[in-house]
Short mmCIF file of C-alpha atoms in Angstrom, two decimals:
data_model
loop_
_atom_site.label_atom_id
_atom_site.label_comp_id
_atom_site.label_asym_id
_atom_site.label_seq_id
_atom_site.Cartn_x
_atom_site.Cartn_y
_atom_site.Cartn_z
CA MET Q 222 0.00 0.00 0.00
CA SER Q 223 3.00 2.28 0.18
CA ALA Q 224 2.31 4.03 -3.14
CA VAL Q 225 -1.14 5.25 -2.19
CA LEU Q 226 0.34 7.44 0.40
CA PRO Q 227 2.57 10.42 0.20
CA HIS Q 228 6.32 9.95 0.47
CA HIS Q 229 8.16 12.25 2.81
CA GLY Q 230 11.16 12.23 0.54
CA ALA Q 231 9.44 14.40 -2.11
CA HIS Q 232 9.92 18.12 -1.59
CA SER Q 233 7.31 20.75 -2.02
CA PRO Q 234 7.61 24.46 -2.46
CA GLY Q 235 8.82 25.68 0.88
CA HIS Q 236 9.81 22.20 2.17
CA ASP Q 237 12.20 22.33 5.13
CA HIS Q 238 15.02 19.77 4.84
CA GLU Q 239 15.52 19.66 8.61
CA HIS Q 240 12.10 18.02 8.96
CA ASP Q 241 12.89 14.91 6.90
CA HIS Q 242 12.95 12.74 10.04
CA HIS Q 243 9.27 13.61 10.56
CA GLY Q 244 8.22 11.01 8.04
CA PRO Q 245 5.72 8.20 8.61
CA LEU Q 246 6.19 5.82 11.52
CA PRO Q 247 7.13 2.25 10.55
CA GLY Q 248 4.53 -0.48 10.06
CA TRP Q 249 1.17 -0.49 11.81
CA ARG Q 250 2.06 2.48 14.02
CA ARG Q 251 1.86 4.74 10.98
CA TRP Q 252 -1.89 4.08 10.83
CA VAL Q 253 -2.85 3.70 14.48
CA PHE Q 254 -1.05 6.90 15.52
CA ALA Q 255 -1.61 8.76 12.25
CA THR Q 256 -1.77 12.54 12.55
CA ASN Q 257 -0.89 13.32 8.91
CA HIS Q 258 -4.02 14.54 7.11
CA LYS Q 259 -3.24 12.45 4.02
CA ASP Q 260 -2.95 9.18 5.95
CA ILE Q 261 -6.15 9.91 7.87
CA GLY Q 262 -7.92 10.84 4.59
CA THR Q 263 -6.82 7.51 3.10
CA MET Q 264 -8.12 5.59 6.12
CA TYR Q 265 -11.48 7.38 5.91
CA LEU Q 266 -11.77 6.49 2.20
CA LEU Q 267 -10.87 2.82 2.73
CA PHE Q 268 -13.25 2.58 5.71
CA SER Q 269 -16.10 4.14 3.73
CA PHE Q 270 -15.53 1.75 0.83
CA ALA Q 271 -15.65 -1.23 3.22
CA MET Q 272 -18.95 0.12 4.60
CA LEU Q 273 -20.22 0.64 1.03
CA MET Q 274 -19.58 -3.04 0.35
CA ILE Q 275 -21.37 -4.15 3.56
CA GLY Q 276 -24.32 -1.84 2.84
CA GLY Q 277 -24.31 -3.08 -0.75
CA VAL Q 278 -24.52 -6.72 0.31
CA LEU Q 279 -27.57 -5.84 2.44
CA ALA Q 280 -29.10 -4.06 -0.58
CA LEU Q 281 -28.56 -7.18 -2.70
CA CYS Q 282 -30.25 -9.29 -0.02
CA ILE Q 283 -33.25 -6.91 -0.22
CA ARG Q 284 -33.32 -7.13 -4.03
CA ALA Q 285 -32.93 -10.95 -3.96
CA GLU Q 286 -36.03 -11.20 -1.75
CA LEU Q 287 -37.96 -8.84 -4.05
CA PHE Q 288 -36.93 -10.63 -7.25
CA GLN Q 289 -40.28 -12.43 -7.28
CA PRO Q 290 -43.50 -12.20 -5.26
CA GLY Q 291 -43.84 -14.45 -2.25
CA LEU Q 292 -41.26 -14.99 0.49
CA GLN Q 293 -38.09 -16.39 -1.12
CA PHE Q 294 -35.17 -16.26 1.30
CA PHE Q 295 -35.86 -14.14 4.39
CA ASN Q 296 -38.73 -13.71 6.79
CA PRO Q 297 -40.27 -10.21 6.92
CA GLU Q 298 -38.57 -9.37 10.23
CA LEU Q 299 -35.10 -10.09 8.85
CA PHE Q 300 -36.03 -8.23 5.65
CA ASN Q 301 -36.85 -5.14 7.74
CA GLN Q 302 -33.52 -5.52 9.56
CA PHE Q 303 -31.79 -5.46 6.17
CA THR Q 304 -33.62 -2.31 5.03
CA THR Q 305 -32.87 -0.54 8.33
CA MET Q 306 -29.20 -1.45 8.48
CA HIS Q 307 -28.68 -0.79 4.76
CA GLY Q 308 -29.84 2.80 5.28
CA LEU Q 309 -27.88 3.41 8.50
CA ILE Q 310 -24.65 1.89 7.15
CA MET Q 311 -24.81 3.73 3.80
CA VAL Q 312 -25.58 7.15 5.32
CA PHE Q 313 -23.39 7.10 8.45
CA GLY Q 314 -20.75 4.58 7.37
CA ALA Q 315 -20.22 5.06 3.63
CA ILE Q 316 -21.23 8.48 2.27
CA MET Q 317 -20.40 10.79 5.20
CA PRO Q 318 -16.96 9.31 6.05
CA ALA Q 319 -16.03 9.30 2.33
CA PHE Q 320 -16.58 13.07 2.11
CA VAL Q 321 -14.63 13.58 5.35
CA GLY Q 322 -11.83 11.56 3.73
CA PHE Q 323 -11.86 13.94 0.76
CA ALA Q 324 -11.87 16.92 3.14
CA ASN Q 325 -8.84 15.55 4.98
CA TRP Q 326 -6.90 14.89 1.81
CA LEU Q 327 -7.77 18.03 -0.11
CA ILE Q 328 -8.53 20.98 2.16
CA PRO Q 329 -5.00 21.50 3.54
CA ILE Q 330 -3.37 21.20 0.10
CA GLN Q 331 -6.04 23.36 -1.55
CA ILE Q 332 -5.63 26.24 0.90
CA GLY Q 333 -1.86 25.98 1.36
CA ALA Q 334 -2.00 24.71 4.97
CA SER Q 335 0.58 22.37 6.49
CA ASP Q 336 -2.03 19.99 7.92
CA MET Q 337 -5.42 20.02 9.64
CA ALA Q 338 -5.65 22.36 12.63
CA PHE Q 339 -6.07 19.65 15.30
CA ALA Q 340 -4.06 16.65 14.15
CA ARG Q 341 -4.61 14.39 17.18
CA MET Q 342 -8.33 15.15 17.28
CA ASN Q 343 -8.35 14.23 13.60
CA ASN Q 344 -6.91 10.83 14.50
CA LEU Q 345 -9.50 10.33 17.25
CA SER Q 346 -12.41 11.35 15.02
CA PHE Q 347 -11.41 8.61 12.55
CA TRP Q 348 -10.77 5.86 15.10
CA LEU Q 349 -14.15 6.45 16.77
CA LEU Q 350 -15.75 5.18 13.55
CA ILE Q 351 -14.29 1.67 13.88
CA PRO Q 352 -15.98 0.68 17.19
CA ALA Q 353 -19.17 2.45 16.05
CA ALA Q 354 -19.25 0.43 12.81
CA LEU Q 355 -18.52 -2.81 14.68
CA ILE Q 356 -21.32 -2.13 17.18
CA LEU Q 357 -23.74 -1.24 14.37
CA ALA Q 358 -22.92 -4.25 12.18
CA GLY Q 359 -22.66 -6.51 15.25
CA SER Q 360 -26.26 -5.76 16.19
CA PHE Q 361 -27.28 -8.55 13.77
CA PHE Q 362 -25.86 -11.04 16.27
CA MET Q 363 -27.75 -9.73 19.30
CA PRO Q 364 -30.91 -11.37 20.72
CA GLY Q 365 -33.79 -10.57 18.35
CA GLY Q 366 -31.44 -9.44 15.56
CA ALA Q 367 -30.64 -5.97 14.26
CA PRO Q 368 -32.98 -2.94 14.57
CA ALA Q 369 -35.93 -3.29 12.17
CA ALA Q 370 -37.60 0.11 12.52
CA GLY Q 371 -36.37 1.67 9.26
CA TRP Q 372 -33.28 3.90 9.10
CA THR Q 373 -35.39 6.81 10.37
CA LEU Q 374 -35.88 4.91 13.65
CA TYR Q 375 -39.47 6.05 14.14
CA ALA Q 376 -41.25 5.54 17.45
CA PRO Q 377 -43.23 3.53 18.48
CA LEU Q 378 -41.37 0.72 16.64
CA THR Q 379 -38.07 1.70 18.25
CA LEU Q 380 -39.66 1.37 21.70
CA GLN Q 381 -40.52 -2.27 20.93
CA MET Q 382 -37.14 -3.43 19.54
CA GLY Q 383 -34.69 -5.73 21.32
CA PRO Q 384 -31.29 -4.79 22.79
CA SER Q 385 -29.84 -4.15 19.32
CA MET Q 386 -31.76 -0.86 19.28
CA ASP Q 387 -29.66 0.36 22.21
CA ALA Q 388 -26.50 -0.72 20.38
CA ALA Q 389 -27.56 1.22 17.28
CA ILE Q 390 -28.26 4.32 19.39
CA PHE Q 391 -24.83 4.03 21.02
CA ALA Q 392 -23.13 3.57 17.63
CA MET Q 393 -24.89 6.64 16.21
CA HIS Q 394 -23.82 8.72 19.22
CA ILE Q 395 -20.19 7.73 18.61
CA MET Q 396 -20.45 8.49 14.87
CA GLY Q 397 -22.07 11.83 15.68
CA ALA Q 398 -19.19 12.72 18.02
CA SER Q 399 -16.76 11.82 15.21
CA SER Q 400 -18.66 14.06 12.75
CA ILE Q 401 -18.70 17.01 15.15
CA MET Q 402 -14.95 16.73 15.86
CA GLY Q 403 -14.20 16.46 12.15
CA SER Q 404 -16.36 19.52 11.46
CA ILE Q 405 -14.67 21.65 14.13
CA ASN Q 406 -11.33 20.65 12.62
CA ILE Q 407 -12.41 21.61 9.09
CA ILE Q 408 -13.85 24.99 10.16
CA VAL Q 409 -10.75 25.99 12.15
CA THR Q 410 -8.41 24.80 9.37
CA ILE Q 411 -10.25 26.78 6.67
CA LEU Q 412 -10.75 29.96 8.70
CA ASN Q 413 -7.29 30.12 10.32
CA MET Q 414 -4.79 28.29 8.13
CA ARG Q 415 -5.26 29.61 4.59
CA ALA Q 416 -2.10 30.75 2.83
CA PRO Q 417 -1.57 34.55 2.88
CA GLY Q 418 -3.41 36.07 -0.07
CA MET Q 419 -6.08 33.36 -0.23
CA THR Q 420 -9.19 35.28 0.79
CA LEU Q 421 -12.42 33.37 1.42
CA MET Q 422 -13.73 34.37 -2.00
CA LYS Q 423 -10.60 32.95 -3.68
CA MET Q 424 -10.92 29.53 -2.05
CA PRO Q 425 -11.70 26.50 -4.19
CA LEU Q 426 -15.42 25.71 -4.09
CA PHE Q 427 -14.70 22.33 -2.49
CA ALA Q 428 -13.34 24.17 0.57
CA TRP Q 429 -16.38 26.47 0.56
CA THR Q 430 -18.90 23.62 0.35
CA TRP Q 431 -17.14 21.81 3.20
CA LEU Q 432 -16.99 24.93 5.37
CA ILE Q 433 -20.77 25.31 5.05
CA THR Q 434 -21.32 21.55 5.49
CA ALA Q 435 -19.25 21.55 8.69
CA TYR Q 436 -21.47 24.27 10.19
CA LEU Q 437 -24.53 22.22 9.20
CA LEU Q 438 -23.10 19.12 10.91
CA ILE Q 439 -22.39 20.99 14.14
CA ALA Q 440 -25.94 22.39 14.07
CA VAL Q 441 -27.84 19.15 13.45
CA MET Q 442 -25.88 16.20 14.88
CA PRO Q 443 -26.85 17.21 18.47
CA VAL Q 444 -30.51 17.23 17.33
CA LEU Q 445 -30.20 13.61 16.22
CA ALA Q 446 -28.41 12.82 19.50
CA GLY Q 447 -31.36 14.36 21.38
CA ALA Q 448 -33.95 12.35 19.44
CA ILE Q 449 -32.21 8.99 19.95
CA THR Q 450 -31.44 9.77 23.63
CA MET Q 451 -35.14 10.48 24.22
CA THR Q 452 -35.86 7.12 22.55
CA LEU Q 453 -33.35 5.50 24.91
CA THR Q 454 -34.93 7.05 28.04
CA ASP Q 455 -38.39 6.01 26.81
CA ARG Q 456 -37.10 2.46 26.46
CA HIS Q 457 -35.37 2.14 29.84
CA PHE Q 458 -35.99 5.05 32.20
CA GLY Q 459 -39.76 5.43 32.28
CA THR Q 460 -40.06 8.67 30.30
CA SER Q 461 -42.89 9.13 27.82
CA PHE Q 462 -41.57 11.46 25.15
CA PHE Q 463 -42.96 9.33 22.33
CA THR Q 464 -45.40 7.07 24.23
CA PRO Q 465 -49.03 8.20 23.84
CA SER Q 466 -50.15 6.27 26.95
CA GLY Q 467 -47.88 8.50 29.04
CA GLY Q 468 -48.86 11.74 27.30
CA GLY Q 469 -46.10 11.59 24.67
CA ASP Q 470 -46.42 11.86 20.90
CA PRO Q 471 -44.68 9.70 18.26
CA ILE Q 472 -45.14 12.57 15.76
CA MET Q 473 -42.81 14.69 17.90
CA TYR Q 474 -40.04 12.18 17.15
CA GLN Q 475 -40.62 12.71 13.43
CA HIS Q 476 -40.31 16.48 13.80
CA ILE Q 477 -37.06 16.20 15.76
CA PHE Q 478 -35.62 13.53 13.47
CA TRP Q 479 -36.35 15.40 10.26
CA PHE Q 480 -35.04 18.67 11.70
CA PHE Q 481 -31.78 16.71 11.67
CA GLY Q 482 -32.62 14.58 8.64
CA HIS Q 483 -33.25 17.24 6.06
CA PRO Q 484 -30.05 19.26 6.61
CA GLU Q 485 -28.36 15.83 6.65
CA VAL Q 486 -29.46 15.32 3.04
CA TYR Q 487 -27.57 18.49 2.12
CA ILE Q 488 -24.59 17.46 4.26
CA MET Q 489 -24.33 14.50 1.88
CA ILE Q 490 -24.66 16.54 -1.32
CA LEU Q 491 -22.91 19.90 -0.75
CA PRO Q 492 -19.36 18.47 -0.76
CA ALA Q 493 -20.36 16.64 -3.97
CA PHE Q 494 -21.22 20.03 -5.49
CA GLY Q 495 -17.72 21.17 -4.53
CA ILE Q 496 -16.10 18.19 -6.30
CA ILE Q 497 -18.15 18.74 -9.48
CA SER Q 498 -17.33 22.48 -9.38
CA ALA Q 499 -13.62 21.58 -9.52
CA ILE Q 500 -13.90 18.98 -12.30
CA VAL Q 501 -16.22 20.71 -14.81
CA PRO Q 502 -14.00 23.81 -15.30
CA ALA Q 503 -10.88 21.62 -15.59
CA PHE Q 504 -12.25 19.62 -18.52
CA ALA Q 505 -14.13 22.52 -20.12
CA ARG Q 506 -10.84 24.49 -19.86
CA LYS Q 507 -12.72 27.55 -18.66
CA LYS Q 508 -13.14 29.40 -15.41
CA LEU Q 509 -16.17 28.30 -13.41
CA PHE Q 510 -19.14 30.41 -14.46
CA GLY Q 511 -20.53 32.49 -11.58
CA TYR Q 512 -18.18 31.57 -8.71
CA THR Q 513 -19.74 34.12 -6.34
CA SER Q 514 -23.28 32.98 -7.10
CA MET Q 515 -22.17 29.38 -6.43
CA VAL Q 516 -20.94 30.37 -2.95
CA TYR Q 517 -24.18 32.21 -2.18
CA ALA Q 518 -26.26 29.35 -3.61
CA THR Q 519 -24.46 26.87 -1.34
CA ALA Q 520 -25.09 29.06 1.70
CA SER Q 521 -28.74 29.54 0.67
CA ILE Q 522 -29.29 25.79 0.37
CA ALA Q 523 -27.81 25.31 3.84
CA ILE Q 524 -30.00 28.00 5.43
CA LEU Q 525 -33.20 26.89 3.66
CA SER Q 526 -32.55 23.27 4.64
CA PHE Q 527 -33.57 24.16 8.22
CA ILE Q 528 -37.08 25.25 7.30
CA VAL Q 529 -38.27 22.39 5.09
CA TRP Q 530 -38.07 19.36 7.41
CA ALA Q 531 -41.81 18.57 7.61
CA HIS Q 532 -42.19 17.92 3.87
CA HIS Q 533 -41.39 14.35 4.95
CA MET Q 534 -44.52 14.42 7.08
CA TYR Q 535 -47.44 15.53 4.87
CA ALA Q 536 -49.25 12.26 5.60
CA THR Q 537 -49.18 12.69 9.40
CA GLY Q 538 -52.29 14.88 9.60
CA MET Q 539 -50.54 18.22 9.35
CA PRO Q 540 -52.80 21.30 9.05
CA VAL Q 541 -53.20 22.62 5.50
CA THR Q 542 -51.44 25.86 6.48
CA GLY Q 543 -48.41 23.85 7.56
CA GLN Q 544 -48.48 21.82 4.38
CA LEU Q 545 -48.53 24.99 2.29
CA PHE Q 546 -45.60 26.53 4.17
CA PHE Q 547 -43.41 23.44 3.80
CA MET Q 548 -44.46 23.00 0.18
CA TYR Q 549 -43.42 26.55 -0.79
CA ALA Q 550 -40.22 26.39 1.28
CA THR Q 551 -39.24 23.13 -0.42
CA MET Q 552 -39.90 24.55 -3.88
CA LEU Q 553 -37.76 27.57 -2.92
CA ILE Q 554 -34.72 25.33 -2.33
CA ALA Q 555 -34.92 24.36 -6.01
CA VAL Q 556 -33.81 27.91 -6.92
CA PRO Q 557 -30.21 27.86 -5.54
CA THR Q 558 -29.88 24.24 -6.70
CA GLY Q 559 -30.98 25.32 -10.17
CA VAL Q 560 -28.39 28.12 -10.05
CA LYS Q 561 -25.68 25.52 -9.50
CA ILE Q 562 -26.83 23.31 -12.38
CA PHE Q 563 -27.13 26.36 -14.66
CA ASN Q 564 -23.60 27.45 -13.74
CA TRP Q 565 -22.12 24.02 -14.48
CA VAL Q 566 -23.85 23.90 -17.86
CA ALA Q 567 -22.77 27.50 -18.59
CA THR Q 568 -19.18 26.54 -17.72
CA MET Q 569 -19.35 23.71 -20.27
CA TRP Q 570 -20.97 25.96 -22.89
CA ARG Q 571 -18.45 26.60 -25.69
CA GLY Q 572 -15.66 25.11 -23.62
CA SER Q 573 -12.87 23.00 -25.13
CA MET Q 574 -14.36 19.90 -23.59
CA THR Q 575 -12.71 16.51 -23.36
CA PHE Q 576 -14.33 13.51 -21.72
CA GLU Q 577 -11.79 11.75 -19.58
CA THR Q 578 -13.25 9.59 -16.82
CA PRO Q 579 -13.63 12.33 -14.15
CA MET Q 580 -15.59 14.50 -16.62
CA LEU Q 581 -17.82 11.56 -17.59
CA TRP Q 582 -18.70 11.05 -13.91
CA ALA Q 583 -19.29 14.80 -13.49
CA VAL Q 584 -21.62 15.02 -16.51
CA GLY Q 585 -23.35 11.80 -15.41
CA PHE Q 586 -23.77 13.37 -11.98
CA ILE Q 587 -25.36 16.54 -13.39
CA PHE Q 588 -27.75 14.58 -15.61
CA VAL Q 589 -28.91 12.03 -13.04
CA PHE Q 590 -28.88 14.39 -10.05
CA THR Q 591 -31.12 16.78 -12.00
CA MET Q 592 -33.60 13.93 -12.57
CA GLY Q 593 -33.52 13.21 -8.83
CA GLY Q 594 -34.11 16.91 -8.15
CA PHE Q 595 -37.20 16.96 -10.38
CA THR Q 596 -38.72 13.94 -8.66
CA GLY Q 597 -37.97 15.73 -5.37
CA LEU Q 598 -40.03 18.70 -6.56
CA ILE Q 599 -42.87 16.29 -7.32
CA CYS Q 600 -42.59 14.86 -3.78
CA ALA Q 601 -42.68 18.46 -2.47
CA MET Q 602 -46.26 18.89 -3.71
CA ALA Q 603 -48.41 17.94 -0.72
CA PRO Q 604 -51.38 16.51 -2.70
CA ILE Q 605 -49.10 14.31 -4.82
CA ASP Q 606 -46.85 13.37 -1.93
CA ILE Q 607 -49.78 12.04 0.10
CA GLN Q 608 -50.39 9.57 -2.77
CA ILE Q 609 -46.75 8.48 -3.17
CA GLN Q 610 -45.67 8.70 0.49
CA ASP Q 611 -43.80 5.53 1.54
CA THR Q 612 -43.93 4.02 -1.94
CA TYR Q 613 -41.10 3.03 -4.22
CA TYR Q 614 -41.38 6.44 -5.90
CA VAL Q 615 -39.71 7.93 -2.82
CA VAL Q 616 -37.06 5.18 -2.86
CA ALA Q 617 -36.33 6.02 -6.52
CA HIS Q 618 -36.16 9.75 -5.74
CA PHE Q 619 -33.68 9.63 -2.90
CA HIS Q 620 -31.46 7.04 -4.58
CA TYR Q 621 -31.26 9.28 -7.65
CA VAL Q 622 -30.10 12.08 -5.36
CA LEU Q 623 -27.84 10.09 -3.03
CA VAL Q 624 -26.36 7.37 -5.26
CA ALA Q 625 -26.22 9.39 -8.45
CA GLY Q 626 -25.50 12.50 -6.39
CA SER Q 627 -23.07 11.71 -3.61
CA LEU Q 628 -21.61 8.44 -4.90
CA PHE Q 629 -21.07 9.53 -8.52
CA ALA Q 630 -19.34 12.71 -7.30
CA LEU Q 631 -17.11 10.64 -5.01
CA PHE Q 632 -16.10 8.45 -7.96
CA ALA Q 633 -15.45 11.58 -10.04
CA GLY Q 634 -13.21 12.88 -7.26
CA VAL Q 635 -11.25 9.62 -6.95
CA TYR Q 636 -10.50 9.61 -10.69
CA TYR Q 637 -9.66 13.34 -10.68
CA TRP Q 638 -7.39 13.54 -7.62
CA GLY Q 639 -6.36 9.85 -7.43
CA PRO Q 640 -3.29 10.40 -9.63
CA LYS Q 641 -2.19 13.20 -7.27
CA TRP Q 642 -2.70 10.98 -4.23
CA THR Q 643 -0.95 7.87 -5.56
CA GLY Q 644 1.38 9.18 -8.25
CA VAL Q 645 -0.12 6.64 -10.69
CA MET Q 646 -2.57 7.17 -13.55
CA TYR Q 647 -5.54 4.83 -13.61
CA SER Q 648 -6.41 2.95 -16.82
CA GLU Q 649 -8.68 5.25 -18.86
CA PHE Q 650 -10.37 2.24 -20.46
CA ARG Q 651 -11.17 0.69 -17.07
CA GLY Q 652 -12.40 4.02 -15.70
CA LYS Q 653 -14.77 4.53 -18.63
CA LEU Q 654 -15.98 0.93 -18.39
CA HIS Q 655 -16.71 1.49 -14.69
CA PHE Q 656 -18.63 4.67 -15.52
CA TRP Q 657 -20.87 3.27 -18.29
CA TRP Q 658 -21.42 0.01 -16.43
CA SER Q 659 -22.46 1.91 -13.27
CA LEU Q 660 -24.61 4.49 -15.07
CA ILE Q 661 -26.60 1.90 -17.03
CA ALA Q 662 -26.96 -0.49 -14.07
CA PHE Q 663 -28.02 2.37 -11.77
CA ASN Q 664 -30.80 3.48 -14.12
CA VAL Q 665 -31.94 -0.09 -14.73
CA THR Q 666 -32.21 -0.51 -10.94
CA PHE Q 667 -33.92 2.69 -9.89
CA PHE Q 668 -35.83 4.04 -12.88
CA PRO Q 669 -38.47 1.25 -12.78
CA MET Q 670 -39.10 2.09 -9.11
CA HIS Q 671 -40.79 5.34 -10.16
CA PHE Q 672 -43.43 3.27 -11.96
CA LEU Q 673 -43.74 0.81 -9.06
CA GLY Q 674 -44.34 3.70 -6.70
CA LEU Q 675 -46.87 5.42 -8.93
CA ALA Q 676 -48.70 2.09 -9.20
CA GLY Q 677 -48.84 1.94 -5.41
CA MET Q 678 -46.14 -0.50 -4.31
CA PRO Q 679 -45.21 0.36 -0.70
CA ARG Q 680 -41.57 0.33 0.41
CA ARG Q 681 -40.14 -1.83 3.24
CA TYR Q 682 -42.46 -4.73 2.36
CA ALA Q 683 -40.96 -8.17 1.82
CA ASP Q 684 -43.76 -9.28 -0.54
CA TYR Q 685 -45.90 -7.71 -3.26
CA PRO Q 686 -48.76 -8.59 -5.65
CA MET Q 687 -48.10 -10.30 -8.96
CA GLN Q 688 -48.55 -7.21 -11.15
CA PHE Q 689 -45.29 -5.65 -9.85
CA THR Q 690 -43.11 -8.65 -10.77
CA ASP Q 691 -41.53 -7.47 -14.04
CA PHE Q 692 -40.21 -4.13 -12.78
CA ASN Q 693 -38.95 -5.76 -9.57
CA MET Q 694 -37.04 -8.40 -11.52
CA LEU Q 695 -35.50 -5.66 -13.67
CA ALA Q 696 -34.49 -3.67 -10.57
CA SER Q 697 -32.92 -6.73 -8.96
CA PHE Q 698 -30.85 -7.50 -12.09
CA GLY Q 699 -29.72 -3.87 -12.22
CA ALA Q 700 -28.76 -3.89 -8.52
CA LEU Q 701 -26.56 -6.96 -8.96
CA ALA Q 702 -24.86 -5.38 -11.98
CA PHE Q 703 -24.33 -2.11 -10.09
CA GLY Q 704 -22.79 -3.94 -7.13
CA LEU Q 705 -20.43 -5.90 -9.39
CA ALA Q 706 -19.35 -2.63 -11.06
CA GLN Q 707 -18.11 -1.32 -7.70
CA VAL Q 708 -16.20 -4.54 -6.99
CA TYR Q 709 -14.61 -4.13 -10.45
CA PHE Q 710 -13.72 -0.51 -9.59
CA PHE Q 711 -11.91 -1.57 -6.41
CA LEU Q 712 -10.05 -4.55 -7.86
CA PHE Q 713 -9.09 -3.12 -11.25
CA VAL Q 714 -8.84 0.63 -10.64
CA VAL Q 715 -8.12 1.31 -6.96
CA VAL Q 716 -5.84 -1.64 -6.13
CA PRO Q 717 -3.45 -1.08 -9.10
CA MET Q 718 -3.20 2.62 -8.19
CA MET Q 719 -2.53 1.82 -4.53
CA ARG Q 720 0.17 -0.66 -5.51
CA GLY Q 721 1.80 1.88 -7.80
CA ARG Q 722 1.13 -0.17 -10.94
CA GLY Q 723 0.55 1.92 -14.02
CA GLN Q 724 1.87 4.95 -15.81
CA ARG Q 725 3.45 7.58 -13.57
CA ALA Q 726 1.18 10.58 -13.10
CA ALA Q 727 2.45 14.01 -14.04
CA GLN Q 728 2.44 16.75 -11.40
CA LYS Q 729 -0.59 18.19 -13.19
CA PRO Q 730 -2.22 15.40 -15.23
CA TRP Q 731 -5.19 17.54 -16.39
CA ASP Q 732 -4.57 20.53 -18.71
CA GLY Q 733 -7.31 22.73 -17.35
CA ALA Q 734 -6.89 21.92 -13.65
CA GLU Q 735 -6.35 24.86 -11.33
CA GLY Q 736 -5.50 25.03 -7.65
CA LEU Q 737 -2.63 24.66 -5.20
CA GLU Q 738 -2.95 20.87 -5.10
CA TRP Q 739 -1.45 20.76 -8.61
CA GLU Q 740 1.60 22.74 -7.44
CA ILE Q 741 3.01 19.86 -5.38
CA PRO Q 742 4.59 16.69 -6.84
CA SER Q 743 2.72 13.47 -7.59
CA PRO Q 744 2.41 11.49 -5.36
CA ALA Q 745 1.71 14.24 -2.86
CA PRO Q 746 4.68 14.49 -0.44
CA TRP Q 747 4.36 13.59 3.24
CA HIS Q 748 4.54 17.32 4.11
CA SER Q 749 2.99 19.60 1.50
CA PHE Q 750 3.45 23.17 2.68
CA GLU Q 751 5.65 23.49 5.75
CA THR Q 752 5.91 27.21 5.11
CA PRO Q 753 2.87 28.97 3.62
CA PRO Q 754 3.17 29.23 -0.18
CA LYS Q 755 3.39 32.64 -1.86
CA LEU Q 756 0.37 32.90 -4.14
CA ASP Q 757 -0.25 34.72 -7.39
CA ALA Q 758 -3.18 37.14 -7.76
CA THR Q 759 -5.67 34.35 -8.50
CA ALA Q 760 -4.59 32.34 -5.41
CA THR Q 761 -4.39 29.20 -7.58
CA ARG Q 762 -0.64 29.07 -8.24
CA VAL Q 763 2.55 29.31 -6.22
CA VAL Q 764 4.97 32.04 -7.29
CA GLY Q 765 8.70 32.00 -6.73
#
C-alpha cells in the first residue's frame, strides 16, 4: 500500500530539509497513531468503501427477496432488519466518512495549509468510527437481531425493539461525536490556516462547500443525538416522550428527526457540489461560471434546509397551512440548486471539452442528479406526496439524489485527484468501463421504481402482488450489476493505483486543472506546505 500514500522524501515548495525525520512511523504504528491529514484521509476512504460493500450486500439481499412475489429467502422481520441497516450503514458509514476523507486529503493542500488544525483530534475522530461500525454491524448477532424500525428509527417501533436498538443508538452517538470533531477541525483549518493572499472568495469551491457543510453538521448532529437519547430514556428510564399512553407523541419524534434529517441530506450533497465544481472547469478548460453565485447558492441551500423538514410528514395529519408553508419552502430550495446546475452547464458551454473519466462522472452526476431533483419537486407537492408517500417512488427519488449524487461525485473525485494521491494514472479504459457500467446499471435498478411507486407498491415490504413482478425483476438484475461494477472498480482501478502499478502521473495530469494541489509533486509528499506558499493574484498558483 505504500504508493497510495505520500512519500516524505518528495519536496514541495517551501519544504524544510531539517524536517525529513518527521516522516511516517514504521509499520502499523503509521496508521494507528496517524496525525498526517493524508494518511487519515486515506483511512477514511478505505473505511467508507468497506462500509459501502457491507451496505451493498444488504441491498442485494433486499433485491434478492424482491426478485419475485412471495417470500423467497428471508422472513419479513429479517427483511426489515436489512432495510434498516442498509440505510444506516450507507448514510453514516459510507457516504459521510467518504466526504470527510476527501476533506482531509484536499482541504490542507487546496488552501496551502501544512495539515489540519487539530491533528490528534483528527486521529480520534477517525478511530471512533471503527468501534461504532462494529457495534452497528454486530447488532445482527444480538438477541432478536438488528434494529428493524427503518433507518429513520421512528417511534413507536423503536420502543418495541430488542437490545440491538440500544447498540444502534450508542453507535450513532459515537459516529455523531466523530462528525462534530471532524467539522470543528475543518472549520478551524479553513478559517485560520489559509495561505496569505487566499481570501475566502478565492478559495476552491470544495473548501467552501465543506466549510458550510461543517457548520450544518455541528448544528444538526446534536438534534439527532437528542432524538435517539429520548428514545433510549423512553425504552429504559420510564419517560414518555414518544409514548401516547404517558402523554407523549410519536409525531414529535418525526419532527425532531427530520429537523436533523433534512439538513443531513444536504450534508451529503454539498461536498459533492464542490467536487463537481472543480472537475467541470478543468475539462471545459474555462473558469467556473458564476463563482460568487455558487458560494451564495451553497449558503442559501444550507439555510433553507432548516425550514423544510416537515415535507417528509405531509401524511401525518398536518394542518393545510403547515403543508402549504413546507411545500413553498421546499420549492424555494430548487432555486439555488438550479443556479448551480445552470452554472455548471454555462461553464461547459463553448468550452474546449474533453471527456476523460472524471468528466464523464461529473456530466453523469449533473444529468442524473437533475432527474432526482425533479422527482424531489414532485414529492414536495403535498397533494401528490400524500399519494406516493412511503412508496417506491420515494425510494427512486432519494437514490437518484444520493447514489447518483453523492456516490457519482465521489467516484469523479477519486479519478480526478487519485493520480495526485498515488502518483499513478488509472487505466482510462477501465475508468470509462466502470462509468458506463455503473450508469446503465443504476438506471436499470432505480428508474423502474418510479413506476412501481406510482402504481402503489409500498416500500419496506418483503412481498408484493403479482402485477409488480416485471419491474422488480428488472431492478434486482440492475442492482446486482451495479454492485459488481463497484467490486470491479476496487479490484481493477483502486488496487493497481494503490500498488503503484501503471503509468506515472504528471504533477498536473489535467490541462485545465487549477489550484494549489497541482503545485506539489505526484504522489503528494508527506509534508505539502511546511511554510505557507506565496500565491499569485488568483490564489491558484505558487509564485517563486
